[in-house]
XYZ file of N, CA and C in Angstrom:
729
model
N -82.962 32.966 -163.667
C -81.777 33.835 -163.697
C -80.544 33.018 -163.330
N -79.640 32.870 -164.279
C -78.548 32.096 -164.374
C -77.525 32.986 -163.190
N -76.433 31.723 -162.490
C -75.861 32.554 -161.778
C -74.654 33.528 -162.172
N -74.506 34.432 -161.400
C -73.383 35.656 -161.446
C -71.815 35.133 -161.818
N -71.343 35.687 -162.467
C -69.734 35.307 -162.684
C -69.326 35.968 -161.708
N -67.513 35.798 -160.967
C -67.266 36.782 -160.048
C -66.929 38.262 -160.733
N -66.674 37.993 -162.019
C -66.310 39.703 -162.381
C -67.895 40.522 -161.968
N -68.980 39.502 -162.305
C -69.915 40.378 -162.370
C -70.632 40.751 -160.808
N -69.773 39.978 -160.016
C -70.187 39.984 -158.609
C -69.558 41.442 -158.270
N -68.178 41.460 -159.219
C -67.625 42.119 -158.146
C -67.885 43.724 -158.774
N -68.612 43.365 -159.691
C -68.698 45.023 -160.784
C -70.327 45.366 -159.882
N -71.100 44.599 -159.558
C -72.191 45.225 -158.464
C -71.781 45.703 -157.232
N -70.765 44.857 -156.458
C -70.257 45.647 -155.170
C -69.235 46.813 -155.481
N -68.546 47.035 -156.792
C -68.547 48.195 -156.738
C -69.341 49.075 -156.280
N -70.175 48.906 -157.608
C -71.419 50.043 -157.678
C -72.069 50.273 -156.530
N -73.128 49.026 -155.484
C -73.716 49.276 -154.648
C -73.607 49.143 -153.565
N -72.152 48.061 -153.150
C -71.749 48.772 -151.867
C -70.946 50.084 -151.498
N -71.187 50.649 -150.635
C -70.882 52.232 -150.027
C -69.806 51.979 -148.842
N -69.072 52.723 -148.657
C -68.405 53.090 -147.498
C -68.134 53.890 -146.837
N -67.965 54.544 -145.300
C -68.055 55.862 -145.002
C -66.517 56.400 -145.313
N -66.094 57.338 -145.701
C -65.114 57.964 -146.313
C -65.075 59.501 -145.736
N -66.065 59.972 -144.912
C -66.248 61.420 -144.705
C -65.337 62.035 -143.683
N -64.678 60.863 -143.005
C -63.944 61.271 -141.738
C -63.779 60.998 -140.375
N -65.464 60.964 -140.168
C -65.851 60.762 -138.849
C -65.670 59.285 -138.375
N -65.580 59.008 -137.130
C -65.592 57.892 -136.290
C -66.951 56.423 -136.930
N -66.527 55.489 -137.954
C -67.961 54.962 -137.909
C -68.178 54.083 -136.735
N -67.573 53.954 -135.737
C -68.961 53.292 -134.232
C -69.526 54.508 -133.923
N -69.040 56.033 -134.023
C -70.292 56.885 -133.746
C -71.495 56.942 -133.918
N -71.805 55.992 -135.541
C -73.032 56.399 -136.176
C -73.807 55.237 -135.697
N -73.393 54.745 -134.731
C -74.701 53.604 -134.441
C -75.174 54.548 -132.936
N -75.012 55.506 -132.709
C -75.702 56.121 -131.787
C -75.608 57.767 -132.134
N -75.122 58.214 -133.318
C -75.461 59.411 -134.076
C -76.734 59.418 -134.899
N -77.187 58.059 -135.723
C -77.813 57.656 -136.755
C -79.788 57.711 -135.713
N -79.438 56.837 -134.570
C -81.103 56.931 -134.605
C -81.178 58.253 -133.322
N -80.075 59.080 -132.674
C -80.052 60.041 -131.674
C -81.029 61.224 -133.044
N -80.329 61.613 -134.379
C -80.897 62.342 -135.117
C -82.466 62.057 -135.624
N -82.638 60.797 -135.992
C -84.602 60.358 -135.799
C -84.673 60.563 -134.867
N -84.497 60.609 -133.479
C -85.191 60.593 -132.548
C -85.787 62.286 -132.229
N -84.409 62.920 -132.656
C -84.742 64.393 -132.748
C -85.769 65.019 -133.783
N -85.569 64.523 -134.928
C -86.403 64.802 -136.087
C -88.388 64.282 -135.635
N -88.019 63.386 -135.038
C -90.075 62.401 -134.755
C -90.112 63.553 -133.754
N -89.596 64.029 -132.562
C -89.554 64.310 -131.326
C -90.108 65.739 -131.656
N -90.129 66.341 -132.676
C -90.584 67.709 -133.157
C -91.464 67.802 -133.706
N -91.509 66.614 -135.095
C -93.234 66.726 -135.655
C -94.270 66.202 -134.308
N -93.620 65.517 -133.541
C -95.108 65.003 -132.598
C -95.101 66.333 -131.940
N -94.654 67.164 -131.254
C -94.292 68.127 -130.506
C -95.279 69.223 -131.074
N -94.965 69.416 -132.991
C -95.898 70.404 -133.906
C -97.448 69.836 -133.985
N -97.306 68.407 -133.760
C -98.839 68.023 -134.379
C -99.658 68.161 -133.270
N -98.665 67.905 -131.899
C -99.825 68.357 -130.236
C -100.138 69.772 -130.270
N -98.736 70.606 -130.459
C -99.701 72.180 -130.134
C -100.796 72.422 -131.637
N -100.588 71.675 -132.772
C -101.755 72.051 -133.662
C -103.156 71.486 -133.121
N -103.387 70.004 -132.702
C -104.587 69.371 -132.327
C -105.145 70.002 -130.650
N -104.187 70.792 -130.252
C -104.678 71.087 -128.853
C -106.002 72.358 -129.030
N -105.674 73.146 -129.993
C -107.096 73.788 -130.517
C -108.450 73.256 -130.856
N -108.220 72.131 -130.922
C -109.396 71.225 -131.608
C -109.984 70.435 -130.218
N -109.494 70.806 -129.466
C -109.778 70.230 -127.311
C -111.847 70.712 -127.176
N -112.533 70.087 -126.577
C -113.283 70.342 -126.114
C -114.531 69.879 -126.499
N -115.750 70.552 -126.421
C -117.257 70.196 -127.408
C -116.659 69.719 -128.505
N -117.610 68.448 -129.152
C -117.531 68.371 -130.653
C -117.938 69.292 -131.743
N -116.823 69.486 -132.337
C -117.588 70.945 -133.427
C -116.554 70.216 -134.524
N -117.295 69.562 -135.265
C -117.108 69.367 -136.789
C -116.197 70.009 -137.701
N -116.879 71.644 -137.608
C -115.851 72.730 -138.344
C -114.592 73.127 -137.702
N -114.610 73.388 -136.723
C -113.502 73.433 -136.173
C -112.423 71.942 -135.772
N -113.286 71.097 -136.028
C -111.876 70.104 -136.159
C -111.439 69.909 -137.141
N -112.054 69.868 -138.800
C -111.824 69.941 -140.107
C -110.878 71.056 -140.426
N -110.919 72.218 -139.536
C -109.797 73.216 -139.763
C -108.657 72.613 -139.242
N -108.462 72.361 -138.264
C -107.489 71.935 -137.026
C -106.795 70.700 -138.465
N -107.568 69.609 -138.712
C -106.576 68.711 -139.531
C -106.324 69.134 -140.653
N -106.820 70.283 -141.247
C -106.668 71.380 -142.324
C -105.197 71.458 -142.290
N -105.218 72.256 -141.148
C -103.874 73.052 -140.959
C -103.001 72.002 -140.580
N -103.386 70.630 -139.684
C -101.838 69.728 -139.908
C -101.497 68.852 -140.639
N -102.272 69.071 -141.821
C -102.047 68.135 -143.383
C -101.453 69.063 -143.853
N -101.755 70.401 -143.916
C -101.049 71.643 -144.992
C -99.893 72.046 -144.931
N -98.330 71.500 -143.450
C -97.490 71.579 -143.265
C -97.021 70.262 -143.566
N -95.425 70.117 -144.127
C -94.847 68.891 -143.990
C -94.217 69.051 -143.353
N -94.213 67.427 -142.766
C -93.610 66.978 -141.761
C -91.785 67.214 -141.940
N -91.478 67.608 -140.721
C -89.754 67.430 -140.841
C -88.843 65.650 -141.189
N -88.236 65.685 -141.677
C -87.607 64.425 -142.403
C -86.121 64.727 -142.063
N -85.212 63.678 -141.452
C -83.901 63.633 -141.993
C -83.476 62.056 -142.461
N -82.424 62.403 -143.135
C -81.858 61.345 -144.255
C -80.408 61.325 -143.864
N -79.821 60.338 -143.721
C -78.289 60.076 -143.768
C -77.610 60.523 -145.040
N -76.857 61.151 -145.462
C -76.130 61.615 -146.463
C -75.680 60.120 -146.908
N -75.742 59.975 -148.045
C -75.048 58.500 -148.683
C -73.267 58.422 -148.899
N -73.102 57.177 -148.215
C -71.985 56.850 -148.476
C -71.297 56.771 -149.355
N -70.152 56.849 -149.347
C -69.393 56.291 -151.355
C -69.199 55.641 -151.578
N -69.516 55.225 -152.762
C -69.440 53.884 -153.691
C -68.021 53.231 -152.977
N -68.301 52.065 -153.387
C -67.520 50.827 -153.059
C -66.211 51.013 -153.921
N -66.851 51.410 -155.392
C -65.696 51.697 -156.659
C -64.921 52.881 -156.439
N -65.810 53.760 -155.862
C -64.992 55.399 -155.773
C -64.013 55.292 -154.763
N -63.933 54.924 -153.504
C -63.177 54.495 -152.619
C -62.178 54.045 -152.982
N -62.475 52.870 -153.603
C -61.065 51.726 -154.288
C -60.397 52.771 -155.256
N -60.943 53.560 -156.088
C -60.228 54.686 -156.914
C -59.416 55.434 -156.471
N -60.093 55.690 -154.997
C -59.208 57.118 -154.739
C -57.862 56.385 -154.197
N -58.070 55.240 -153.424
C -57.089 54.560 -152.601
C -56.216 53.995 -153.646
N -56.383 53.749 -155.041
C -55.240 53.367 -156.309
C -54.743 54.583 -156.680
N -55.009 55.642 -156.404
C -54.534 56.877 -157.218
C -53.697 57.373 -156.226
N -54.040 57.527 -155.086
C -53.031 58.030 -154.148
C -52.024 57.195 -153.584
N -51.854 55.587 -154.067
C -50.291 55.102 -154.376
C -49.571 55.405 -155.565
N -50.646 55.513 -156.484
C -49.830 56.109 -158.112
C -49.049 57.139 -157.845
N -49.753 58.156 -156.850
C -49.237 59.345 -156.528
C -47.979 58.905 -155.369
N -47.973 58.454 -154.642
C -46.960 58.372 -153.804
C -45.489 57.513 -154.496
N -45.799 56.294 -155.599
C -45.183 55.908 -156.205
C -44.420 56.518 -157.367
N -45.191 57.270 -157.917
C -44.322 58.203 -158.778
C -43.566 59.463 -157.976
N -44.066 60.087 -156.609
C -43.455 61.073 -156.118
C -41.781 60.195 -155.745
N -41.735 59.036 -155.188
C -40.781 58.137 -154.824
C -39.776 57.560 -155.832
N -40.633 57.439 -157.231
C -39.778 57.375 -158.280
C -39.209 58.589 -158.575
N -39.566 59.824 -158.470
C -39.055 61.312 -158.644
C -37.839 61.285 -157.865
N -38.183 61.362 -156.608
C -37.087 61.985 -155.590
C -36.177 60.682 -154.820
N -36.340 59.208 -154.366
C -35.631 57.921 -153.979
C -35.247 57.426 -154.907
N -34.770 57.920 -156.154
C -34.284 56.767 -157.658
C -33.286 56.340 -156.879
N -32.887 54.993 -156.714
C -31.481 54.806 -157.004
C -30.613 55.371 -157.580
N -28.750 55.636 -157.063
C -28.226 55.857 -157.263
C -27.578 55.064 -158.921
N -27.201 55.255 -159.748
C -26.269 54.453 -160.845
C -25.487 54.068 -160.605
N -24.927 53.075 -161.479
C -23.536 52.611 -160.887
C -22.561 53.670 -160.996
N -22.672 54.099 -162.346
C -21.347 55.476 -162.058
C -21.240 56.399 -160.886
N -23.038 56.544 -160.434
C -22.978 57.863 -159.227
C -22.772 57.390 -158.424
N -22.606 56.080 -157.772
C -22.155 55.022 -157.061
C -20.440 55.248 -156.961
N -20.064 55.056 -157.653
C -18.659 54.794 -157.972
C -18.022 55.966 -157.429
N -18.827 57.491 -158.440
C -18.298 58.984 -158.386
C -18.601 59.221 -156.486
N -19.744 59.279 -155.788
C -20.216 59.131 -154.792
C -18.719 58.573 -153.641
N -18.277 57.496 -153.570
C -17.324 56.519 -153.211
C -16.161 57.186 -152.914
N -16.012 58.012 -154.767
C -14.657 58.134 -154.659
C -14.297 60.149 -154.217
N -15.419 60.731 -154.363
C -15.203 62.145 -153.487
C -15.382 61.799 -151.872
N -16.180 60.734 -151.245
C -15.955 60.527 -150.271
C -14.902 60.272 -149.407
N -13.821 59.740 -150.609
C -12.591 59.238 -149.844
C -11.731 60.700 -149.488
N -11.738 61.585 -150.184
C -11.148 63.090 -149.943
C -11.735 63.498 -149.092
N -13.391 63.675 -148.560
C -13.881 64.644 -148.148
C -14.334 64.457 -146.393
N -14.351 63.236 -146.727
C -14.748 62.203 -145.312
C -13.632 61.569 -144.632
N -13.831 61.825 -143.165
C -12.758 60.798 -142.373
C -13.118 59.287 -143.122
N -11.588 58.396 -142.261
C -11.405 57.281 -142.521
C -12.596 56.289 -141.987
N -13.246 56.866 -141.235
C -14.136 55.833 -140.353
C -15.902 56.203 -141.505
N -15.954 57.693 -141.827
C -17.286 57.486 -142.926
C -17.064 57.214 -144.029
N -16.410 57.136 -144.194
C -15.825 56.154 -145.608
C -16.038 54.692 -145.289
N -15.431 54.117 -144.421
C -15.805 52.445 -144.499
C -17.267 52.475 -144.265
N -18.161 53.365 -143.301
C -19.246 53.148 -143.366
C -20.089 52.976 -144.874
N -20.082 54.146 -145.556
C -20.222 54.048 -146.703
C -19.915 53.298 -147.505
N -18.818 52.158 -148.025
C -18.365 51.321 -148.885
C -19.286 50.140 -147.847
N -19.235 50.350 -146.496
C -19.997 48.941 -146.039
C -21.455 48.998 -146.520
N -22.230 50.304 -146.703
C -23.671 50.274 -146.436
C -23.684 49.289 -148.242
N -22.870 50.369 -148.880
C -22.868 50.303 -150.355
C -22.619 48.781 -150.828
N -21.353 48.381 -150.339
C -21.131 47.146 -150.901
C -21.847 45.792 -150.464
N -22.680 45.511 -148.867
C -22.970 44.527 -148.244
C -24.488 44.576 -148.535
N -24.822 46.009 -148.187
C -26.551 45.887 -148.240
C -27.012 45.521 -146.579
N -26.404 46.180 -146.055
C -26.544 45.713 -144.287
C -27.656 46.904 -144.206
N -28.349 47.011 -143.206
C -29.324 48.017 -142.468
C -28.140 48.624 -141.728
N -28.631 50.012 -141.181
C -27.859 50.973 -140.635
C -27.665 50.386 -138.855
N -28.962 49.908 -138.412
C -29.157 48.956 -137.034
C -28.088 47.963 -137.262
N -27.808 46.949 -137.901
C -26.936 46.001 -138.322
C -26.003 46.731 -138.186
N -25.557 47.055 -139.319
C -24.304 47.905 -138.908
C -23.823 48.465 -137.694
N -24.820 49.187 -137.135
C -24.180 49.844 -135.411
C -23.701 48.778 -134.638
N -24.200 47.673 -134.517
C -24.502 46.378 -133.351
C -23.497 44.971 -134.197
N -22.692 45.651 -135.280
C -21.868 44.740 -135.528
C -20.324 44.466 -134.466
N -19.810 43.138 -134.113
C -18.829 43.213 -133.373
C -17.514 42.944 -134.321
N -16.434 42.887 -133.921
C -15.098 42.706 -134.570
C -14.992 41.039 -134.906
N -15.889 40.945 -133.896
C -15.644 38.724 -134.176
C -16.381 38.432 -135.108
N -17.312 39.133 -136.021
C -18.027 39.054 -136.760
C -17.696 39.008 -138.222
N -16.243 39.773 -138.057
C -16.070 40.150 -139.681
C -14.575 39.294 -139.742
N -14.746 38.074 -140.663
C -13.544 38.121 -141.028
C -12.877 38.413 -142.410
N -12.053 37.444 -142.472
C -11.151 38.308 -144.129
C -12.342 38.207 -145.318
N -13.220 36.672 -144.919
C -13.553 37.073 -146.405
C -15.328 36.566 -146.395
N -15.665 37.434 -144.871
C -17.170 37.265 -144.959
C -17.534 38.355 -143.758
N -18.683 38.277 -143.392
C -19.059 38.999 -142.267
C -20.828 38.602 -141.881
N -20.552 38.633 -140.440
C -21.877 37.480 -140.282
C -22.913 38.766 -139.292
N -24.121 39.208 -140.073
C -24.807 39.899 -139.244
C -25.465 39.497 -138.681
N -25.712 39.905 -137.361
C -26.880 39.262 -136.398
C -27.608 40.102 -136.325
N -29.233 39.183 -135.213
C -30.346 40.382 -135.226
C -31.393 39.408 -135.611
N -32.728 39.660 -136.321
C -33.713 39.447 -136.852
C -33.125 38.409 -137.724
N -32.818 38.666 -138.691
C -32.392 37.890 -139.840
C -30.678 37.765 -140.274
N -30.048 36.403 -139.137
C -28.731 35.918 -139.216
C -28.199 35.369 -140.183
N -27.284 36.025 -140.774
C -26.828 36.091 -142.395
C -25.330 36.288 -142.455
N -24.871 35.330 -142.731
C -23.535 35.649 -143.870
C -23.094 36.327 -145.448
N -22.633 37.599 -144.979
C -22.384 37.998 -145.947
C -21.347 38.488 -147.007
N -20.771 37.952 -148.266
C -19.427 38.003 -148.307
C -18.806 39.021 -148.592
N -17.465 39.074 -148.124
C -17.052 40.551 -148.500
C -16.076 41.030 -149.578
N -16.739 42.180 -150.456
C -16.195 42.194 -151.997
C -14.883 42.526 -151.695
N -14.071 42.558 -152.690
C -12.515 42.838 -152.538
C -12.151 44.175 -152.129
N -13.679 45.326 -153.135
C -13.348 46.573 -152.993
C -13.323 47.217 -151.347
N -14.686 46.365 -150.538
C -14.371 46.685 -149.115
C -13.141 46.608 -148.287
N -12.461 45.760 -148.735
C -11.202 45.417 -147.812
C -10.232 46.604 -147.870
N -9.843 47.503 -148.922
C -9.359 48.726 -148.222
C -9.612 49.780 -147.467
N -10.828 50.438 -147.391
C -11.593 51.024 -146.466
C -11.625 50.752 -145.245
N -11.838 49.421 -145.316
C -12.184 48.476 -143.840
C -10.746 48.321 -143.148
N -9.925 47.700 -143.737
C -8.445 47.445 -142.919
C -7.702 49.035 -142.577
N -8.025 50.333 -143.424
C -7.472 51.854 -143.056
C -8.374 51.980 -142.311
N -9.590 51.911 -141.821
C -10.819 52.457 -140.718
C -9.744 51.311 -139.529
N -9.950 50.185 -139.475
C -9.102 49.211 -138.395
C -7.601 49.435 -137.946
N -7.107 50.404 -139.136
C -5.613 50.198 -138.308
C -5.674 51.664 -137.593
N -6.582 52.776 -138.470
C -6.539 54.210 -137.244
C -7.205 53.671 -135.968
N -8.476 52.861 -136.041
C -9.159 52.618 -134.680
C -8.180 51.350 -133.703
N -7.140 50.866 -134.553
C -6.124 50.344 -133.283
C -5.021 51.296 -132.948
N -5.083 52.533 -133.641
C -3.557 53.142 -133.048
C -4.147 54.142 -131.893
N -5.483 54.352 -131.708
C -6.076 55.212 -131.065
C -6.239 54.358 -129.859
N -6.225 55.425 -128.362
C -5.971 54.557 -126.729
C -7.435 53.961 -126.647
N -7.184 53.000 -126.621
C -8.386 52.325 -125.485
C -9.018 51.326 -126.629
N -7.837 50.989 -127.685
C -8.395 49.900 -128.848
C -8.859 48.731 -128.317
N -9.800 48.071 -128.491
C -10.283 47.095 -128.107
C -9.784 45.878 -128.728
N -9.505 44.645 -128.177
C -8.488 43.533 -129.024
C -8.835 42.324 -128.192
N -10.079 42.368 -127.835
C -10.185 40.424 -127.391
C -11.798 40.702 -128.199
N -10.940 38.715 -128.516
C -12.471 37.969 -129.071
C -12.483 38.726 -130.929
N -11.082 39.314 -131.529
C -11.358 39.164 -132.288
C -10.854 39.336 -133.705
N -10.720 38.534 -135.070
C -9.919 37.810 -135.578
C -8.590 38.473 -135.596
N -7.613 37.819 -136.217
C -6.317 38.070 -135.475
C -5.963 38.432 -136.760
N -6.455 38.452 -137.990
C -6.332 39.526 -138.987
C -6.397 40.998 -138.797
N -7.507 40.911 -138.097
C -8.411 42.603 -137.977
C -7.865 43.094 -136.700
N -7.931 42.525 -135.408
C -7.861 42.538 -134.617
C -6.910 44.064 -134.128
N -7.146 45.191 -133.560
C -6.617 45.825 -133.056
C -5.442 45.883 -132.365
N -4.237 46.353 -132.030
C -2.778 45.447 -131.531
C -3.423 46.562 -129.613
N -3.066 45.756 -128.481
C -3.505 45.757 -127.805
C -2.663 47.490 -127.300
N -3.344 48.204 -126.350
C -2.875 49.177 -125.963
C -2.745 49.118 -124.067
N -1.496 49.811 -123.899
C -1.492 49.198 -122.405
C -2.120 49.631 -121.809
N -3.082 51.089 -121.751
C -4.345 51.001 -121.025
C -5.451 50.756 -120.836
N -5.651 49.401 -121.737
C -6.541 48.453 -121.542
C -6.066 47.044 -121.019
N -5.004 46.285 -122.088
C -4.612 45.210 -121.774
C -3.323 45.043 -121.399
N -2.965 45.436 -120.313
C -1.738 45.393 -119.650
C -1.451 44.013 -118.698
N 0.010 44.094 -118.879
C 0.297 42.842 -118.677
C 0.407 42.352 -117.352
N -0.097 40.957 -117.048
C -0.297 40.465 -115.809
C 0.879 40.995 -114.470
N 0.194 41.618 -113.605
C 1.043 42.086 -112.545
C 1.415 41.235 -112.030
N 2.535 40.744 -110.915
C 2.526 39.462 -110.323
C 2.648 39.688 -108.562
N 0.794 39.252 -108.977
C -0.456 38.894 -107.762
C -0.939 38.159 -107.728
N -1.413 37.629 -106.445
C -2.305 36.682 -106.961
C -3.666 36.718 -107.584
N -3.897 38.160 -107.720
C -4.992 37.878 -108.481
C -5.326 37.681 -109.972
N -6.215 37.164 -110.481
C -5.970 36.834 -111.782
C -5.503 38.538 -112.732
N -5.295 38.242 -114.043
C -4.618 39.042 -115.010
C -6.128 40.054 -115.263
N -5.914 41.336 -115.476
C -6.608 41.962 -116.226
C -7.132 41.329 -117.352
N -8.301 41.856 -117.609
C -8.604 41.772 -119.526
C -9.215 42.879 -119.833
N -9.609 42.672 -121.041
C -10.034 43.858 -121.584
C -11.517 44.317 -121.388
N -12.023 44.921 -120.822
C -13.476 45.206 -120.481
C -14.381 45.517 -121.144
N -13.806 46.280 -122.059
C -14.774 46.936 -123.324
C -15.354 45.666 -124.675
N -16.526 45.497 -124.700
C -16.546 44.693 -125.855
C -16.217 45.146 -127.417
N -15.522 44.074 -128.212
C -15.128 44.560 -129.347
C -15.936 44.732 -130.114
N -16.562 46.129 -130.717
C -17.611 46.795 -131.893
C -16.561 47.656 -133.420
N -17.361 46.895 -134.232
C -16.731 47.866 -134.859
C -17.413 49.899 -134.680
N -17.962 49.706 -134.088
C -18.461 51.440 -133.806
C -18.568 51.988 -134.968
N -18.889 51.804 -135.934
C -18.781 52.618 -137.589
C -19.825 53.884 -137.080
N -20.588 53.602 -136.588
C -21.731 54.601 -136.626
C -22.151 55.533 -135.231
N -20.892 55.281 -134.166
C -21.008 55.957 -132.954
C -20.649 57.391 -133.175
N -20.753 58.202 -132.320
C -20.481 59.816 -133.184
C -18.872 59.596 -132.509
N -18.228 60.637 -133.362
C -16.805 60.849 -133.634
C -16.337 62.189 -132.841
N -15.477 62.057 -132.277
C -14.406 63.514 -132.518
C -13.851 63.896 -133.284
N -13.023 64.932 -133.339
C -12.036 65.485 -134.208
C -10.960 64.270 -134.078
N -10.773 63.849 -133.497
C -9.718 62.967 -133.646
C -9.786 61.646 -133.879
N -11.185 61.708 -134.377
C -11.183 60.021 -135.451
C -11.077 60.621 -136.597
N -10.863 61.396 -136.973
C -10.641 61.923 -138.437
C -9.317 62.017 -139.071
């Protein structure tokens, strides 16, 4: 017998290897599997003592020929493990229920088009404050994660890139269309108290407000600065009056 190709290796472990698929725990069945023989033997020996206990005493021929009469003429109790499923049926069901999850995902996550992209963009600019709007042209135009985005700082972005940190530190450049969104989200979040303006570029940069960075008293102690670190906050929740 010439040897096996792997297709043909692998068209037998279809077929004859099994796997448990039913639900249950399989380390259970290495102490479910012989607990049930043990129950099943534990009863025929149990049936075959009270049958042979009639047959106790003097030798009498006829009466023991009855006695093994009667415990040949019952069968014995038997249990069997229910069989596992095929090796192939398994692998089937587990390809069909990504088909299924993949087409439900192609149904309802399509990508947006470029037009619904565009249309999307531009009712946003009416309907949305100034600050979910740049979020949106940022998610849209950069391809940043929403984490990225929260944990971005002001020193990060300049005129004509923006550098995300995190997991995977990346420069990323920034299209032309972002730069209006982004500089109207930056000039409401510098006219508002408590703008943040150190550490960052002097394009973007917020113009300082005096109840943060007010000017050196004359003490000797050193000058105020600004305490708050500079974020762009795109994604912190809002009041009515970031809008």
């Amino acid at each position: 017998m010439g040897r096996k190709s792997p297709q043909e290796k692998k068209r037998l472990s279809y077929a004859k290897d099994r796997r448990n698929d039913y639900g249950a725990n399989d380390k259970a069945s290495r102490k479910n599997l012989p607990r049930h023989k043990r129950r099943v033997n534990q009863a025929n020996r149990h049936r075959d003592q009270q049958m042979l206990t009639s047959a106790r005493g003097p030798v009498d021929l006829e009466h023991a020929a009855t006695a093994e009469e009667d415990l040949l003429k019952v069968r014995p109790l038997r249990w069997r493990k229910w069989p596992d499923t095929p090796l192939g049926g398994v692998v089937r069901g587990k390809l069909d229920r990504i088909d299924v999850r993949r087409s439900f995902e192609a149904a309802t996550l399509s990508p947006l088009a470029d037009r619904e992209l565009r249309e999307m963009l531009s009712a946003a600019a009416h309907l949305l404050s100034t600050k979910d709007v740049a979020v949106l042209h940022f998610l849209a135009h950069t391809g940043v994660r929403v984490t990225e985005l929260s944990a971005l700082d002001l020193r990060d972005v300049s005129t004509g890139s923006v550098i995300v940190r995190g997991g995977r530190r990346r420069t990323i450049p920034l299209p032309p269309e972002l730069r209006p969104p982004l500089d109207a989200y930056l000039r409401v979040r510098a006219e508002r108290p408590g703008a943040e303006c150190q550490g960052s570029p002097r394009e973007l940069c917020a113009r300082p407000s005096p109840s943060t960075c007010s000017a050196p008293e004359p003490t000797s102690a050193p000058p105020p600065r600004c305490s708050v670190t500079p974020r762009l906050t795109l994604l912190a929740p809002t009041s009515l009056a970031d809008r």
